[in-house]
Short mmCIF file of C-alpha atoms and ligand atoms in Angstrom, two decimals:
data_model
loop_
_atom_site.label_atom_id
_atom_site.label_comp_id
_atom_site.label_asym_id
_atom_site.label_seq_id
_atom_site.Cartn_x
_atom_site.Cartn_y
_atom_site.Cartn_z
CA MET A 140 0.00 0.00 0.00
CA THR A 141 1.35 3.37 -0.93
CA GLY A 142 0.48 6.44 1.05
CA PRO A 143 0.35 10.20 0.83
CA SER A 144 4.17 10.60 1.05
CA ASP A 145 4.86 8.40 -2.02
CA LEU A 146 2.07 10.18 -3.84
CA SER A 147 3.33 13.65 -2.93
CA ALA A 148 6.82 12.79 -4.19
CA ARG A 149 5.37 11.64 -7.51
CA ILE A 150 3.19 14.74 -7.77
CA ARG A 151 6.18 17.02 -7.09
CA ALA A 152 7.98 15.43 -10.03
CA ALA A 153 5.01 15.59 -12.42
CA ARG A 154 4.71 18.48 -14.90
CA ARG A 155 1.33 17.62 -16.45
CA ILE A 156 -1.33 16.09 -14.23
CA LEU A 157 -4.61 14.83 -15.63
CA LEU A 158 -7.36 14.56 -13.02
CA SER A 159 -10.51 12.50 -13.27
CA GLY A 160 -13.25 10.91 -11.19
CA HIS A 161 -16.20 8.58 -11.27
CA GLN A 162 -19.18 8.80 -13.60
CA ARG A 163 -21.79 11.42 -12.69
CA ALA A 164 -19.32 13.16 -10.37
CA ASP A 165 -20.84 14.20 -7.05
CA GLY A 166 -19.82 17.06 -4.77
CA ASP A 167 -17.04 15.08 -3.10
CA CYS A 168 -15.60 13.89 -6.41
CA LEU A 169 -15.78 17.24 -8.22
CA GLY A 170 -14.80 19.17 -5.09
CA SER A 171 -11.68 17.03 -4.62
CA LEU A 172 -10.75 17.44 -8.29
CA VAL A 173 -11.15 21.22 -8.30
CA LEU A 174 -9.28 21.53 -4.99
CA LEU A 175 -6.33 19.57 -6.39
CA ALA A 176 -6.42 21.05 -9.90
CA ARG A 177 -6.30 24.60 -8.49
CA SER A 178 -3.75 23.86 -5.78
CA LEU A 179 -1.35 21.77 -7.88
CA ALA A 180 -1.20 24.26 -10.78
CA VAL A 181 1.90 26.00 -9.43
CA ASP A 182 5.62 25.94 -10.20
CA GLY A 183 4.94 25.55 -13.91
CA ARG A 184 2.85 22.42 -13.39
CA ARG A 185 -0.23 22.11 -15.58
CA THR A 186 -3.43 20.43 -14.41
CA ARG A 187 -6.53 19.46 -16.29
CA ILE A 188 -9.80 17.85 -15.17
CA LEU A 189 -11.46 15.45 -17.59
CA LEU A 190 -14.71 13.77 -16.51
CA PRO A 191 -16.23 10.68 -18.14
CA ASP A 192 -19.68 12.30 -18.37
CA GLU A 193 -21.87 15.09 -16.97
CA PRO A 194 -21.62 15.60 -13.21
CA ASP A 195 -24.57 15.47 -10.81
CA PRO A 196 -26.96 18.10 -12.28
CA ARG A 197 -27.04 19.94 -8.94
CA LEU A 198 -23.44 20.99 -9.65
CA ARG A 199 -24.34 22.73 -12.91
CA ASP A 200 -24.41 26.18 -11.32
CA TRP A 201 -21.28 25.67 -9.25
CA PRO A 202 -18.89 27.90 -11.20
CA PRO A 203 -15.56 26.19 -10.38
CA GLY A 204 -17.09 23.00 -11.79
CA ARG A 205 -16.72 24.59 -15.22
CA LEU A 206 -13.01 23.88 -14.94
CA ALA A 207 -13.91 20.26 -15.65
CA ALA A 208 -14.10 19.17 -19.30
CA ARG A 209 -16.17 16.18 -20.49
CA TYR A 210 -14.50 13.38 -22.37
CA ARG A 211 -15.82 12.75 -25.88
CA PRO A 212 -15.52 9.04 -26.68
CA GLY A 213 -12.89 8.47 -29.34
CA GLU A 214 -10.79 11.55 -28.58
CA ALA A 215 -7.19 11.15 -27.40
CA LEU A 216 -6.37 11.76 -23.75
CA PRO A 217 -4.49 15.00 -23.07
CA GLU A 218 -0.74 14.45 -22.64
CA HIS A 219 0.08 13.79 -18.99
CA ASP A 220 2.84 12.40 -16.74
CA LEU A 221 0.40 11.33 -14.05
CA LEU A 222 -3.30 10.53 -13.88
CA LEU A 223 -4.89 11.38 -10.55
CA VAL A 224 -8.31 9.83 -9.96
CA CYS A 225 -10.48 11.02 -7.08
CA ASP A 226 -13.33 9.34 -5.21
CA THR A 227 -13.22 5.90 -6.81
CA SER A 228 -10.66 3.11 -6.89
CA SER A 229 -12.55 1.21 -9.58
CA LEU A 230 -11.36 1.95 -13.13
CA ALA A 231 -14.73 0.68 -14.39
CA ARG A 232 -16.35 3.71 -12.74
CA LEU A 233 -14.42 5.95 -15.14
CA GLY A 234 -16.97 4.86 -17.73
CA ALA A 235 -15.95 5.90 -21.25
CA LEU A 236 -12.53 6.94 -19.91
CA ALA A 237 -11.66 3.50 -18.51
CA GLU A 238 -10.43 2.02 -21.77
CA PRO A 239 -8.28 4.96 -22.98
CA VAL A 240 -6.82 5.24 -19.46
CA ARG A 241 -5.86 1.56 -19.47
CA ALA A 242 -4.45 1.84 -22.99
CA SER A 243 -2.38 4.98 -22.22
CA GLY A 244 0.06 3.14 -19.94
CA ARG A 245 0.64 6.39 -18.00
CA PRO A 246 1.18 6.18 -14.21
CA ARG A 247 -2.11 6.11 -12.33
CA ALA A 248 -2.71 7.42 -8.82
CA CYS A 249 -5.91 7.15 -6.82
CA ILE A 250 -7.22 9.10 -3.84
CA ASP A 251 -10.30 7.47 -2.41
CA HIS A 252 -12.30 6.50 0.65
CA HIS A 253 -14.57 3.79 -0.77
CA PRO A 254 -13.98 0.18 0.29
CA LEU A 255 -11.19 -1.10 -1.95
CA ALA A 256 -11.96 -4.28 -3.88
CA ALA A 257 -8.94 -6.61 -3.95
CA ALA A 258 -9.27 -6.94 -7.73
CA ASP A 259 -8.87 -3.16 -8.18
CA ARG A 260 -5.63 -2.77 -6.22
CA GLY A 261 -3.39 -3.75 -9.13
CA ASP A 262 -4.87 -1.02 -11.34
CA TRP A 263 -3.00 1.72 -9.43
CA ASP A 264 0.66 2.67 -9.29
CA LEU A 265 -0.04 4.84 -6.27
CA LEU A 266 -2.91 4.53 -3.87
CA CYS A 267 -3.90 6.99 -1.17
CA HIS A 268 -6.77 5.07 0.33
CA ASP A 269 -8.50 5.54 3.67
CA PRO A 270 -11.93 3.91 4.03
CA ALA A 271 -12.35 5.66 7.38
CA ALA A 272 -12.10 9.13 5.80
CA PRO A 273 -15.47 10.93 5.74
CA ALA A 274 -14.77 12.38 2.29
CA THR A 275 -12.15 12.11 -0.45
CA GLY A 276 -11.98 15.91 -0.15
CA LEU A 277 -10.44 15.50 3.30
CA LEU A 278 -7.72 13.23 1.86
CA ALA A 279 -7.15 15.76 -0.94
CA TRP A 280 -6.88 18.58 1.60
CA ARG A 281 -4.33 16.59 3.65
CA LEU A 282 -2.36 15.93 0.46
CA ALA A 283 -2.32 19.63 -0.45
CA ALA A 284 -1.10 20.39 3.09
CA THR A 285 1.66 17.74 2.80
CA LEU A 286 2.77 19.43 -0.41
CA GLY A 287 2.82 22.83 1.31
CA LEU A 288 0.25 24.26 -1.11
CA GLU A 289 -1.88 27.30 -0.39
CA PRO A 290 -5.44 26.69 -1.61
CA ASP A 291 -7.10 29.75 -3.20
CA ALA A 292 -10.74 30.82 -2.73
CA ALA A 293 -12.08 28.40 -5.36
CA ALA A 294 -10.07 25.53 -3.88
CA CYS A 295 -11.41 26.32 -0.40
CA GLU A 296 -15.00 26.33 -1.66
CA ALA A 297 -14.29 23.03 -3.45
CA ALA A 298 -13.02 21.48 -0.22
CA PHE A 299 -16.12 22.69 1.64
CA LEU A 300 -18.37 21.28 -1.10
CA ALA A 301 -16.66 17.88 -0.78
CA LEU A 302 -17.14 17.77 2.99
CA ALA A 303 -20.75 18.99 2.84
CA ALA A 304 -21.69 16.54 0.09
CA ASP A 305 -20.39 13.40 1.77
CA THR A 306 -21.55 14.21 5.30
CA GLY A 307 -25.11 15.09 4.23
CA TRP A 308 -24.40 18.71 5.07
CA PHE A 309 -22.65 17.80 8.37
CA ARG A 310 -25.44 15.56 9.68
CA HIS A 311 -24.20 11.99 9.21
CA ALA A 312 -22.15 9.89 11.62
CA ASN A 313 -19.01 10.52 9.53
CA THR A 314 -19.02 14.22 10.52
CA SER A 315 -15.82 13.85 12.55
CA PRO A 316 -14.01 16.49 14.62
CA GLU A 317 -11.58 16.86 11.67
CA VAL A 318 -14.52 17.62 9.35
CA TRP A 319 -15.91 20.28 11.71
CA ALA A 320 -12.43 21.77 12.19
CA LEU A 321 -11.72 21.96 8.47
CA ALA A 322 -15.21 23.34 7.72
CA ALA A 323 -14.62 26.07 10.32
CA GLU A 324 -11.21 26.84 8.83
CA LEU A 325 -12.68 27.08 5.33
CA VAL A 326 -15.46 29.43 6.46
CA GLY A 327 -12.75 31.45 8.21
CA ARG A 328 -10.91 31.64 4.88
CA GLY A 329 -14.00 33.18 3.28
CA VAL A 330 -16.21 30.31 2.07
CA ASP A 331 -19.85 31.51 2.01
CA SER A 332 -21.56 28.29 3.10
CA ALA A 333 -25.11 29.63 2.77
CA ALA A 334 -24.47 30.83 -0.81
CA LEU A 335 -22.97 27.44 -1.68
CA TYR A 336 -25.98 25.67 -0.18
CA ARG A 337 -28.36 27.77 -2.27
CA ARG A 338 -26.35 27.31 -5.44
CA VAL A 339 -26.01 23.53 -5.18
CA TRP A 340 -28.80 22.17 -2.99
CA GLN A 341 -31.65 24.61 -3.64
CA ARG A 342 -31.87 24.34 -7.39
CA LEU A 343 -34.29 21.44 -7.88
CA PRO A 344 -36.74 21.74 -10.76
CA ALA A 345 -40.39 21.78 -9.61
CA ALA A 346 -40.92 18.38 -11.23
CA ALA A 347 -38.29 16.90 -8.89
CA VAL A 348 -40.27 17.99 -5.82
CA ARG A 349 -43.37 16.32 -7.29
CA GLY A 350 -41.23 13.19 -7.82
CA VAL A 351 -40.11 13.22 -4.18
CA GLY A 352 -43.75 13.52 -3.11
CA LEU A 353 -44.84 10.66 -5.33
CA ALA A 354 -42.08 8.33 -4.14
CA ALA A 355 -42.49 9.20 -0.48
CA ALA A 356 -46.29 8.89 -0.54
CA GLY A 357 -46.11 5.27 -1.66
CA PHE A 358 -43.41 4.02 0.71
CA GLU A 359 -43.91 0.83 2.71
CA LEU A 360 -42.50 -0.45 5.96
CA ARG A 361 -41.23 -4.02 6.13
CA ALA A 362 -39.28 -6.21 8.53
CA GLY A 363 -41.33 -4.97 11.48
CA GLY A 364 -40.71 -1.33 10.59
CA ARG A 365 -36.93 -1.68 10.29
CA LEU A 366 -36.93 -1.38 6.48
CA ALA A 367 -38.51 1.52 4.57
CA LEU A 368 -38.87 0.95 0.85
CA ALA A 369 -40.08 3.34 -1.81
CA ALA A 370 -40.35 2.45 -5.47
CA VAL A 371 -41.58 4.65 -8.26
CA GLY A 372 -41.41 3.80 -11.94
CA PRO A 373 -40.95 6.12 -14.92
CA GLU A 374 -44.59 5.76 -16.09
CA ARG A 375 -46.07 7.02 -12.81
CA LEU A 376 -43.58 9.87 -12.71
CA ALA A 377 -44.33 10.87 -16.30
CA ALA A 378 -48.09 10.75 -15.71
CA ALA A 379 -47.71 13.15 -12.79
CA GLY A 380 -45.35 15.52 -14.63
CA ALA A 381 -42.70 14.49 -12.11
CA GLU A 382 -39.08 13.36 -12.21
CA LEU A 383 -36.72 11.77 -9.73
CA ALA A 384 -33.13 12.16 -10.90
CA ASP A 385 -31.79 11.82 -7.35
CA ALA A 386 -33.19 9.88 -4.47
CA ASP A 387 -31.44 11.91 -1.75
CA GLU A 388 -34.49 13.84 -0.57
CA VAL A 389 -36.65 10.70 -0.46
CA LEU A 390 -33.92 8.80 1.39
CA ASP A 391 -33.75 11.59 3.95
CA LEU A 392 -37.51 11.50 4.53
CA LEU A 393 -37.63 7.71 4.93
CA ARG A 394 -34.61 7.74 7.23
CA SER A 395 -36.40 10.16 9.52
CA VAL A 396 -39.09 7.57 10.36
CA ALA A 397 -38.69 6.24 13.92
CA GLY A 398 -37.44 2.67 14.09
CA VAL A 399 -36.20 2.53 10.50
CA GLU A 400 -32.69 1.09 10.15
CA VAL A 401 -32.41 0.62 6.39
CA VAL A 402 -33.98 2.61 3.57
CA ALA A 403 -34.14 1.79 -0.12
CA VAL A 404 -35.45 3.86 -2.99
CA VAL A 405 -35.96 2.10 -6.32
CA HIS A 406 -36.31 4.44 -9.27
CA ALA A 407 -35.22 4.81 -12.86
CA ARG A 408 -32.55 6.99 -14.43
CA ALA A 409 -31.76 7.15 -18.13
CA GLY A 410 -33.95 4.12 -18.78
CA ARG A 411 -32.23 1.91 -16.19
CA VAL A 412 -33.77 0.74 -12.92
CA ARG A 413 -31.56 1.67 -10.00
CA ALA A 414 -31.70 1.67 -6.22
CA SER A 415 -30.16 3.87 -3.56
CA LEU A 416 -29.62 2.32 -0.13
CA ARG A 417 -28.87 3.85 3.26
CA SER A 418 -28.26 2.20 6.62
CA ARG A 419 -28.19 3.79 10.03
CA GLY A 420 -27.61 0.55 11.88
CA PRO A 421 -25.39 -2.53 11.61
CA VAL A 422 -26.56 -3.60 8.14
CA ASP A 423 -23.78 -3.16 5.56
CA VAL A 424 -25.65 -1.87 2.49
CA ASN A 425 -22.42 -1.88 0.46
CA GLU A 426 -22.43 -5.68 0.78
CA VAL A 427 -26.07 -5.86 -0.31
CA ALA A 428 -25.44 -3.51 -3.25
CA ARG A 429 -22.39 -5.53 -4.29
CA SER A 430 -24.46 -8.71 -4.35
CA PHE A 431 -26.42 -6.99 -7.15
CA GLY A 432 -23.31 -5.66 -8.92
CA GLY A 433 -23.39 -2.20 -7.29
CA GLY A 434 -21.42 -0.76 -4.40
CA GLY A 435 -20.55 2.26 -2.31
CA HIS A 436 -20.00 2.64 1.41
CA ARG A 437 -21.13 0.63 4.44
CA ASN A 438 -23.93 3.12 5.16
CA ALA A 439 -24.65 4.45 1.66
CA ALA A 440 -24.60 2.47 -1.55
CA GLY A 441 -26.32 2.14 -4.89
CA LEU A 442 -26.88 -0.25 -7.72
CA THR A 443 -28.16 -0.30 -11.27
CA TRP A 444 -29.92 -3.28 -12.84
CA PRO A 445 -29.31 -4.42 -16.42
CA PRO A 446 -31.44 -2.78 -19.14
CA GLY A 447 -34.89 -4.30 -19.45
CA THR A 448 -35.20 -5.23 -15.76
CA ASP A 449 -38.77 -5.07 -14.43
CA PRO A 450 -38.85 -2.41 -11.67
CA ALA A 451 -41.37 -4.29 -9.49
CA ALA A 452 -39.37 -7.54 -9.65
CA ALA A 453 -36.15 -5.64 -8.91
CA ALA A 454 -37.71 -3.94 -5.87
CA ALA A 455 -39.05 -7.27 -4.57
CA ALA A 456 -35.67 -9.01 -4.93
CA LEU A 457 -33.90 -6.12 -3.22
CA ALA A 458 -36.41 -6.02 -0.36
CA ASP A 459 -35.93 -9.77 0.23
CA ARG A 460 -32.15 -9.37 0.36
CA LEU A 461 -32.43 -6.42 2.77
CA GLU A 462 -34.86 -8.29 5.03
CA THR A 463 -32.40 -11.19 5.13
CA ALA A 464 -29.57 -8.79 6.01
CA LEU A 465 -31.67 -7.24 8.78
CA ALA A 466 -32.53 -10.67 10.19
CA ALA A 467 -28.83 -11.63 10.11
CA VAL A 468 -27.73 -8.68 12.25
CA GLY A 469 -30.53 -9.30 14.75
CA GLY A 470 -32.04 -6.58 16.90
CA GLY A 471 -35.26 -4.79 16.14
CA GLY A 472 -38.59 -5.79 17.65
CA GLY A 473 -38.91 -2.75 19.85
CA ASN A 474 -36.44 -0.46 21.54
CA PRO A 475 -35.62 -0.61 25.26
MN1 MN B 1964 -16.89 10.47 -1.63
#
């Protein structure tokens, strides 16, 4: 296992760094990339962010995100001495970029906090991996500090975005003392947290709110109230003039129900049935998601079924697997 010191030595020596992240980059992924791209572009070093596809649509109005270009399948990768991938250790999650990255033969470094699959380890020349880190942005910040870099205003906002995104705006159990301390430091350096919140989290289209309502209204409780499941298909959404691009708001609502330990939202995106899972107890939803070919973290994971999957059958199979997982960890049946 390599660590931040090996990585920082390699970064110091690199003149052209290409940065990338997972498909549909979220706030942690894009925040980490912008933080590093801005901070590393000193001493004549050039940095460039190239994403496999469009980021999370909520990030559309986040101006520093415009530093990130989208890869057009077929085009050559920009010249680089080092590829730095943030927020995934799975090359497959680079989507359309995975194949050109493999073919380039350039050194690859990864900064990530997702559970590392043994099969993925060999894909990286350098690995800065800490599954206990609340956000990849925190690892990126530590790396910038190791390198003695001075993040500018955009880099500070990017770091704050990364922390806020992966801690559910500082509410989840991963909101560690280090997260609070760094968030305070960033606000002290001038980050306008309320403006960032408005720009990223308060920009839902009206149809998305109708989609949240539709999904939440039909949710069911299973496993004696320990599992909350909501499923809404594209036809019902379309009929109501609603959409549900992201399940976050529905997940938050279901998670707020007393006694619920695991929540699952089954919905469709780009014609594929997918599910988002959250756990606030001992159930490892990453394991459950992986059993369906998905993945993520212990407490937050997702999966996408193959094209043509029937949404109702997918939801039923997932609910069965989650009920089994809940039974395996025991507990429930009333609180003391
Ligand atoms: Mn992350």
